[in-house]
PDB file of C-alpha atoms in Angstrom:
ATOM      1  CA  ASP A   1      -6.620   4.551  13.891  1.00 90.00           C
ATOM      2  CA  ILE A   2      -9.343   3.571  11.439  1.00 96.00           C
ATOM      3  CA  GLN A   3      -9.752  -0.198  11.469  1.00 97.00           C
ATOM      4  CA  MET A   4     -10.538  -2.014   8.224  1.00 97.00           C
ATOM      5  CA  THR A   5     -12.298  -5.363   8.508  1.00 97.00           C
ATOM      6  CA  GLN A   6     -12.232  -7.448   5.366  1.00 97.00           C
ATOM      7  CA  SER A   7     -14.180 -10.622   4.697  1.00 96.00           C
ATOM      8  CA  PRO A   8     -13.869 -13.401   3.881  1.00 97.00           C
ATOM      9  CA  SER A   9     -10.200 -14.065   4.622  1.00 96.00           C
ATOM     10  CA  SER A  10     -10.161 -16.615   1.829  1.00 96.00           C
ATOM     11  CA  LEU A  11     -12.483 -18.124  -0.710  1.00 96.00           C
ATOM     12  CA  ALA A  12     -12.364 -20.847  -3.329  1.00 96.00           C
ATOM     13  CA  ALA A  13     -13.931 -20.191  -6.696  1.00 96.00           C
ATOM     14  CA  SER A  14     -14.000 -21.526 -10.235  1.00 96.00           C
ATOM     15  CA  ILE A  15     -13.189 -19.822 -13.495  1.00 96.00           C
ATOM     16  CA  GLY A  16     -16.276 -17.957 -14.663  1.00 96.00           C
ATOM     17  CA  ASP A  17     -17.651 -17.387 -11.158  1.00 96.00           C
ATOM     18  CA  THR A  18     -18.644 -14.003  -9.780  1.00 97.00           C
ATOM     19  CA  ILE A  19     -17.212 -13.229  -6.352  1.00 97.00           C
ATOM     20  CA  THR A  20     -17.709 -10.412  -3.856  1.00 98.00           C
ATOM     21  CA  ILE A  21     -15.333  -9.241  -1.131  1.00 98.00           C
ATOM     22  CA  THR A  22     -16.490  -6.940   1.642  1.00 98.00           C
ATOM     23  CA  CYS A  23     -14.583  -4.306   3.575  1.00 98.00           C
ATOM     24  CA  ARG A  24     -15.932  -2.430   6.606  1.00 98.00           C
ATOM     25  CA  ALA A  25     -14.401   0.680   8.126  1.00 98.00           C
ATOM     26  CA  SER A  26     -14.573   1.445  11.843  1.00 98.00           C
ATOM     27  CA  GLN A  27     -15.742   4.978  11.042  1.00 97.00           C
ATOM     28  CA  ASP A  28     -17.161   6.927   8.131  1.00 98.00           C
ATOM     29  CA  ILE A  29     -14.480   7.248   5.430  1.00 97.00           C
ATOM     30  CA  ASP A  30     -16.725   8.713   2.720  1.00 97.00           C
ATOM     31  CA  VAL A  31     -15.475   7.139  -0.520  1.00 97.00           C
ATOM     32  CA  TYR A  32     -11.772   7.097   0.372  1.00 97.00           C
ATOM     33  CA  LEU A  33     -11.487   3.359  -0.098  1.00 97.00           C
ATOM     34  CA  ASN A  34      -9.116   1.630  -2.487  1.00 97.00           C
ATOM     35  CA  TRP A  35      -8.745  -1.976  -3.610  1.00 98.00           C
ATOM     36  CA  TYR A  36      -5.554  -3.793  -4.549  1.00 97.00           C
ATOM     37  CA  GLN A  37      -4.594  -7.068  -6.112  1.00 97.00           C
ATOM     38  CA  GLN A  38      -1.367  -8.719  -5.041  1.00 96.00           C
ATOM     39  CA  LYS A  39       0.351 -11.811  -6.350  1.00 95.00           C
ATOM     40  CA  PRO A  40       3.155 -13.645  -4.520  1.00 92.00           C
ATOM     41  CA  GLY A  41       6.426 -11.763  -4.585  1.00 91.00           C
ATOM     42  CA  LYS A  42       4.893  -8.766  -6.325  1.00 94.00           C
ATOM     43  CA  ALA A  43       3.888  -5.270  -5.260  1.00 94.00           C
ATOM     44  CA  PRO A  44       0.210  -4.453  -4.821  1.00 94.00           C
ATOM     45  CA  LYS A  45      -1.568  -3.336  -7.967  1.00 95.00           C
ATOM     46  CA  LEU A  46      -4.246  -0.669  -7.693  1.00 96.00           C
ATOM     47  CA  LEU A  47      -7.607  -1.872  -9.003  1.00 97.00           C
ATOM     48  CA  VAL A  48     -10.185   0.606  -7.741  1.00 98.00           C
ATOM     49  CA  TYR A  49      -9.901   4.002  -6.060  1.00 97.00           C
ATOM     50  CA  TYR A  50     -12.466   6.322  -4.504  1.00 97.00           C
ATOM     51  CA  ALA A  51     -14.538   3.192  -3.838  1.00 98.00           C
ATOM     52  CA  SER A  52     -15.776   2.755  -7.403  1.00 98.00           C
ATOM     53  CA  THR A  53     -13.364   4.283  -9.934  1.00 98.00           C
ATOM     54  CA  LEU A  54     -11.482   1.713 -11.978  1.00 97.00           C
ATOM     55  CA  ALA A  55      -7.741   2.337 -12.217  1.00 96.00           C
ATOM     56  CA  ASN A  56      -6.144   2.722 -15.641  1.00 93.00           C
ATOM     57  CA  GLY A  57      -5.858  -0.536 -17.556  1.00 94.00           C
ATOM     58  CA  VAL A  58      -7.923  -2.579 -15.102  1.00 97.00           C
ATOM     59  CA  SER A  59     -10.442  -4.983 -16.609  1.00 96.00           C
ATOM     60  CA  SER A  60     -14.104  -3.986 -16.473  1.00 96.00           C
ATOM     61  CA  ARG A  61     -14.737  -7.365 -14.811  1.00 97.00           C
ATOM     62  CA  PHE A  62     -13.702  -5.592 -11.601  1.00 98.00           C
ATOM     63  CA  SER A  63     -16.072  -3.183  -9.912  1.00 98.00           C
ATOM     64  CA  GLY A  64     -16.236  -1.457  -6.567  1.00 98.00           C
ATOM     65  CA  SER A  65     -19.100   0.064  -4.652  1.00 98.00           C
ATOM     66  CA  GLY A  66     -19.992   1.551  -1.304  1.00 98.00           C
ATOM     67  CA  SER A  67     -19.515   4.628   0.809  1.00 98.00           C
ATOM     68  CA  GLY A  68     -19.312   5.520   4.464  1.00 97.00           C
ATOM     69  CA  THR A  69     -18.353   2.328   6.254  1.00 98.00           C
ATOM     70  CA  GLU A  70     -19.283  -0.540   3.958  1.00 98.00           C
ATOM     71  CA  PHE A  71     -17.655  -1.372   0.647  1.00 98.00           C
ATOM     72  CA  THR A  72     -17.521  -4.245  -1.813  1.00 98.00           C
ATOM     73  CA  LEU A  73     -15.266  -5.430  -4.593  1.00 98.00           C
ATOM     74  CA  THR A  74     -16.921  -7.626  -7.208  1.00 98.00           C
ATOM     75  CA  ILE A  75     -15.109  -9.676  -9.813  1.00 97.00           C
ATOM     76  CA  ASN A  76     -17.286 -10.953 -12.641  1.00 97.00           C
ATOM     77  CA  SER A  77     -16.437 -13.951 -14.777  1.00 96.00           C
ATOM     78  CA  LEU A  78     -13.334 -14.890 -12.798  1.00 97.00           C
ATOM     79  CA  GLN A  79     -10.296 -15.574 -14.972  1.00 96.00           C
ATOM     80  CA  LEU A  80      -7.155 -17.575 -14.215  1.00 95.00           C
ATOM     81  CA  GLU A  81      -5.108 -14.404 -13.755  1.00 95.00           C
ATOM     82  CA  ASP A  82      -7.538 -13.182 -11.070  1.00 96.00           C
ATOM     83  CA  PHE A  83      -6.481 -15.787  -8.511  1.00 95.00           C
ATOM     84  CA  ALA A  84      -4.568 -13.604  -6.068  1.00 96.00           C
ATOM     85  CA  THR A  85      -4.934 -11.776  -2.777  1.00 97.00           C
ATOM     86  CA  TYR A  86      -7.150  -8.694  -2.623  1.00 98.00           C
ATOM     87  CA  SER A  87      -6.853  -5.968  -0.002  1.00 97.00           C
ATOM     88  CA  CYS A  88      -8.804  -2.863   0.819  1.00 97.00           C
ATOM     89  CA  GLN A  89      -7.228   0.322   2.129  1.00 97.00           C
ATOM     90  CA  GLN A  90      -8.555   3.611   3.471  1.00 97.00           C
ATOM     91  CA  SER A  91      -6.946   6.885   2.443  1.00 94.00           C
ATOM     92  CA  TYR A  92      -9.386   9.066   4.426  1.00 95.00           C
ATOM     93  CA  SER A  93      -6.817   9.378   7.177  1.00 92.00           C
ATOM     94  CA  ILE A  94      -3.201  10.413   6.617  1.00 87.00           C
ATOM     95  CA  GLN A  95      -2.315   7.207   8.461  1.00 91.00           C
ATOM     96  CA  TRP A  96      -3.465   4.666   5.934  1.00 94.00           C
ATOM     97  CA  THR A  97      -4.818   1.352   7.152  1.00 96.00           C
ATOM     98  CA  PHE A  98      -5.373  -1.835   5.226  1.00 96.00           C
ATOM     99  CA  GLY A  99      -7.632  -4.852   5.427  1.00 96.00           C
ATOM    100  CA  ARG A 100      -5.933  -8.156   6.177  1.00 95.00           C
ATOM    101  CA  GLY A 101      -6.589  -9.424   2.664  1.00 96.00           C
ATOM    102  CA  THR A 102      -8.773 -11.988   0.926  1.00 97.00           C
ATOM    103  CA  ARG A 103      -7.020 -14.885  -0.755  1.00 97.00           C
ATOM    104  CA  VAL A 104      -8.915 -16.087  -3.838  1.00 97.00           C
ATOM    105  CA  GLU A 105      -8.007 -19.663  -4.649  1.00 95.00           C
ATOM    106  CA  VAL A 106      -8.974 -22.159  -7.328  1.00 91.00           C
ATOM    107  CA  LYS A 107     -11.776 -24.487  -6.279  1.00 89.00           C
TER     108      LYS A 107
ATOM    109  CA  GLU B   1       6.123   6.312 -17.350  1.00 94.00           C
ATOM    110  CA  VAL B   2       6.135   6.358 -13.559  1.00 95.00           C
ATOM    111  CA  HIS B   3       8.819   4.298 -11.852  1.00 96.00           C
ATOM    112  CA  LEU B   4       9.695   3.826  -8.198  1.00 98.00           C
ATOM    113  CA  VAL B   5      12.726   1.722  -7.333  1.00 98.00           C
ATOM    114  CA  GLU B   6      13.642   0.923  -3.746  1.00 98.00           C
ATOM    115  CA  SER B   7      17.092  -0.058  -2.561  1.00 97.00           C
ATOM    116  CA  GLY B   8      19.064  -0.386   0.637  1.00 97.00           C
ATOM    117  CA  GLY B   9      17.443  -3.425   2.169  1.00 97.00           C
ATOM    118  CA  GLY B  10      19.412  -6.318   3.579  1.00 97.00           C
ATOM    119  CA  LEU B  11      20.340  -8.241   6.683  1.00 97.00           C
ATOM    120  CA  VAL B  12      20.997  -6.215   9.828  1.00 97.00           C
ATOM    121  CA  GLN B  13      21.491  -7.189  13.439  1.00 97.00           C
ATOM    122  CA  PRO B  14      18.989  -6.217  16.143  1.00 97.00           C
ATOM    123  CA  GLY B  15      19.722  -2.705  17.321  1.00 97.00           C
ATOM    124  CA  GLY B  16      21.294  -1.808  14.015  1.00 97.00           C
ATOM    125  CA  SER B  17      20.432   0.803  11.428  1.00 98.00           C
ATOM    126  CA  LEU B  18      19.590   0.821   7.758  1.00 98.00           C
ATOM    127  CA  ARG B  19      18.745   3.533   5.245  1.00 98.00           C
ATOM    128  CA  LEU B  20      16.283   2.749   2.498  1.00 98.00           C
ATOM    129  CA  SER B  21      16.166   4.757  -0.694  1.00 98.00           C
ATOM    130  CA  CYS B  22      13.539   5.092  -3.384  1.00 98.00           C
ATOM    131  CA  ALA B  23      14.462   6.548  -6.753  1.00 98.00           C
ATOM    132  CA  VAL B  24      11.513   7.922  -8.674  1.00 98.00           C
ATOM    133  CA  SER B  25      11.039   8.998 -12.268  1.00 97.00           C
ATOM    134  CA  GLY B  26       8.293   9.827 -14.718  1.00 97.00           C
ATOM    135  CA  PHE B  27       6.508  12.489 -12.672  1.00 97.00           C
ATOM    136  CA  THR B  28       7.096  15.789 -10.880  1.00 97.00           C
ATOM    137  CA  PHE B  29       8.275  14.374  -7.568  1.00 97.00           C
ATOM    138  CA  ARG B  30       7.888  17.533  -5.465  1.00 97.00           C
ATOM    139  CA  ASN B  31       4.155  17.681  -6.235  1.00 97.00           C
ATOM    140  CA  TYR B  32       3.362  14.432  -4.451  1.00 97.00           C
ATOM    141  CA  TRP B  33       3.194  13.181  -0.921  1.00 97.00           C
ATOM    142  CA  MET B  34       5.097   9.929  -0.554  1.00 97.00           C
ATOM    143  CA  HIS B  35       4.709   7.015   1.835  1.00 98.00           C
ATOM    144  CA  TRP B  36       6.504   3.938   3.053  1.00 98.00           C
ATOM    145  CA  VAL B  37       4.415   0.803   3.557  1.00 98.00           C
ATOM    146  CA  ARG B  38       5.758  -2.522   4.792  1.00 98.00           C
ATOM    147  CA  GLN B  39       4.645  -6.105   4.597  1.00 96.00           C
ATOM    148  CA  VAL B  40       5.835  -9.126   6.481  1.00 95.00           C
ATOM    149  CA  PRO B  41       5.945 -11.920   3.886  1.00 88.00           C
ATOM    150  CA  GLY B  42       2.621 -13.739   3.936  1.00 87.00           C
ATOM    151  CA  GLU B  43       0.907 -11.054   5.981  1.00 91.00           C
ATOM    152  CA  GLY B  44      -0.986  -7.823   5.365  1.00 92.00           C
ATOM    153  CA  LEU B  45       0.213  -4.371   4.414  1.00 95.00           C
ATOM    154  CA  VAL B  46       1.088  -1.869   7.143  1.00 96.00           C
ATOM    155  CA  TRP B  47       1.569   1.853   6.713  1.00 96.00           C
ATOM    156  CA  VAL B  48       4.867   3.141   8.116  1.00 98.00           C
ATOM    157  CA  SER B  49       5.350   6.808   7.325  1.00 98.00           C
ATOM    158  CA  ARG B  50       4.526   9.650   4.970  1.00 97.00           C
ATOM    159  CA  ILE B  51       6.006  12.992   3.924  1.00 97.00           C
ATOM    160  CA  ASN B  52       4.509  15.910   2.058  1.00 96.00           C
ATOM    161  CA  GLY B  53       5.953  17.456  -1.063  1.00 96.00           C
ATOM    162  CA  ASP B  54       8.079  20.173   0.510  1.00 94.00           C
ATOM    163  CA  GLU B  55       9.157  18.090   3.502  1.00 94.00           C
ATOM    164  CA  THR B  56       7.365  20.357   5.990  1.00 95.00           C
ATOM    165  CA  SER B  57       5.105  17.619   7.312  1.00 96.00           C
ATOM    166  CA  THR B  58       5.815  14.021   8.284  1.00 97.00           C
ATOM    167  CA  SER B  59       3.878  11.303  10.104  1.00 96.00           C
ATOM    168  CA  TYR B  60       4.780   7.922  11.517  1.00 97.00           C
ATOM    169  CA  ALA B  61       3.098   4.774  12.715  1.00 96.00           C
ATOM    170  CA  ASP B  62       3.324   4.408  16.480  1.00 95.00           C
ATOM    171  CA  SER B  63       5.412   1.261  16.034  1.00 96.00           C
ATOM    172  CA  VAL B  64       8.260   3.191  14.392  1.00 98.00           C
ATOM    173  CA  LYS B  65       7.910   6.660  15.913  1.00 97.00           C
ATOM    174  CA  GLY B  66      11.180   7.869  17.360  1.00 97.00           C
ATOM    175  CA  ARG B  67      13.192   5.205  15.516  1.00 98.00           C
ATOM    176  CA  PHE B  68      12.472   5.867  11.816  1.00 98.00           C
ATOM    177  CA  THR B  69      12.889   9.127   9.908  1.00 98.00           C
ATOM    178  CA  ILE B  70      11.421   9.810   6.486  1.00 98.00           C
ATOM    179  CA  SER B  71      12.986  12.403   4.214  1.00 98.00           C
ATOM    180  CA  ARG B  72      13.246  13.345   0.575  1.00 98.00           C
ATOM    181  CA  ASP B  73      15.521  15.146  -1.859  1.00 97.00           C
ATOM    182  CA  ASN B  74      13.395  16.835  -4.492  1.00 97.00           C
ATOM    183  CA  THR B  75      16.473  17.862  -6.469  1.00 97.00           C
ATOM    184  CA  LYS B  76      17.453  14.228  -6.915  1.00 97.00           C
ATOM    185  CA  ASN B  77      13.965  12.684  -7.005  1.00 98.00           C
ATOM    186  CA  MET B  78      14.756  10.481  -4.038  1.00 98.00           C
ATOM    187  CA  LEU B  79      12.778   9.319  -1.010  1.00 98.00           C
ATOM    188  CA  PHE B  80      14.504   7.935   2.078  1.00 98.00           C
ATOM    189  CA  LEU B  81      13.719   6.036   5.243  1.00 98.00           C
ATOM    190  CA  GLN B  82      16.342   6.043   7.970  1.00 98.00           C
ATOM    191  CA  MET B  83      15.672   3.122  10.297  1.00 98.00           C
ATOM    192  CA  ASN B  84      17.406   2.953  13.677  1.00 98.00           C
ATOM    193  CA  SER B  85      17.163   0.607  16.669  1.00 98.00           C
ATOM    194  CA  LEU B  86      15.831  -2.138  14.470  1.00 98.00           C
ATOM    195  CA  THR B  87      14.122  -5.181  15.966  1.00 97.00           C
ATOM    196  CA  ALA B  88      12.952  -8.498  14.556  1.00 96.00           C
ATOM    197  CA  GLU B  89       9.451  -6.991  14.282  1.00 97.00           C
ATOM    198  CA  ASP B  90      10.774  -4.615  11.612  1.00 98.00           C
ATOM    199  CA  THR B  91      11.560  -7.520   9.285  1.00 97.00           C
ATOM    200  CA  ALA B  92       9.463  -6.947   6.183  1.00 98.00           C
ATOM    201  CA  VAL B  93       9.400  -5.899   2.561  1.00 97.00           C
ATOM    202  CA  TYR B  94       9.347  -2.106   2.423  1.00 98.00           C
ATOM    203  CA  TYR B  95       7.529  -0.359  -0.417  1.00 98.00           C
ATOM    204  CA  CYS B  96       7.662   3.287  -1.390  1.00 98.00           C
ATOM    205  CA  VAL B  97       4.317   4.541  -2.617  1.00 97.00           C
ATOM    206  CA  ARG B  98       3.149   7.637  -4.456  1.00 97.00           C
ATOM    207  CA  ASP B  99       0.079   9.373  -3.055  1.00 95.00           C
ATOM    208  CA  ASP B 100      -2.277  10.979  -5.562  1.00 91.00           C
ATOM    209  CA  THR B 101      -4.954  11.250  -2.822  1.00 88.00           C
ATOM    210  CA  TYR B 102      -4.871   7.505  -3.203  1.00 91.00           C
ATOM    211  CA  PRO B 103      -1.828   5.226  -3.452  1.00 92.00           C
ATOM    212  CA  ASP B 104      -1.475   4.814  -7.174  1.00 92.00           C
ATOM    213  CA  TYR B 105       2.099   3.703  -7.824  1.00 95.00           C
ATOM    214  CA  TRP B 106       4.191   1.284  -5.783  1.00 96.00           C
ATOM    215  CA  GLY B 107       7.798   0.284  -6.046  1.00 97.00           C
ATOM    216  CA  GLN B 108       8.799  -3.362  -6.238  1.00 96.00           C
ATOM    217  CA  GLY B 109       9.882  -3.383  -2.590  1.00 97.00           C
ATOM    218  CA  THR B 110      13.115  -4.023  -0.732  1.00 97.00           C
ATOM    219  CA  LEU B 111      13.474  -6.733   1.916  1.00 97.00           C
ATOM    220  CA  VAL B 112      14.761  -5.840   5.341  1.00 98.00           C
ATOM    221  CA  THR B 113      15.717  -8.730   7.604  1.00 97.00           C
ATOM    222  CA  VAL B 114      16.609  -8.066  11.221  1.00 97.00           C
ATOM    223  CA  SER B 115      18.335 -11.068  12.707  1.00 96.00           C
ATOM    224  CA  SER B 116      21.446 -12.023  14.624  1.00 94.00           C
TER     225      SER B 116
END
């Protein structure tokens, strides 16, 4: 299985901050890396697919980059509604694997 | 508009069985691979199983292989997950997910609790 290592596991930030979350794959996954936002009791919401393509309706404050084994999700000008858990996921393999998530909390 | 609605979750005793369903609408169901993903509350997401559009190919996570069976009915736009020999480790919210070479639409999830 392809292992996805996400960091940090949590971070505290203030409204207006820019934050970056990193995801590393245990092998080359090209650009088959997706990012999700999840709020308590809700299903994951797709933010970015193919490493850098913004999903429909997602704010341009979100951006993704990377290829191969190292990827980042950046959120500019953090807003109140952005405090949530963010997860990466590889779809290179039929057997998807996910990062353990990054919880973004209010400082 | 794409919709995926899971049902069939609930409380079941260890060793028991449960069949989850996912009703889909808003897209041509047979054209898409579909997956089940689960999540223990407060923990990360874990892939469970997937099926291709014409039901000729299925895959399972090692943790459920031999106990779970994924299937679909393209005439009724339904996805299923038959879960047998359930253990406490299967307790989770189960999501059905559409695969457009990336997981783009998720259902709201159905909670399965395995407990005596």
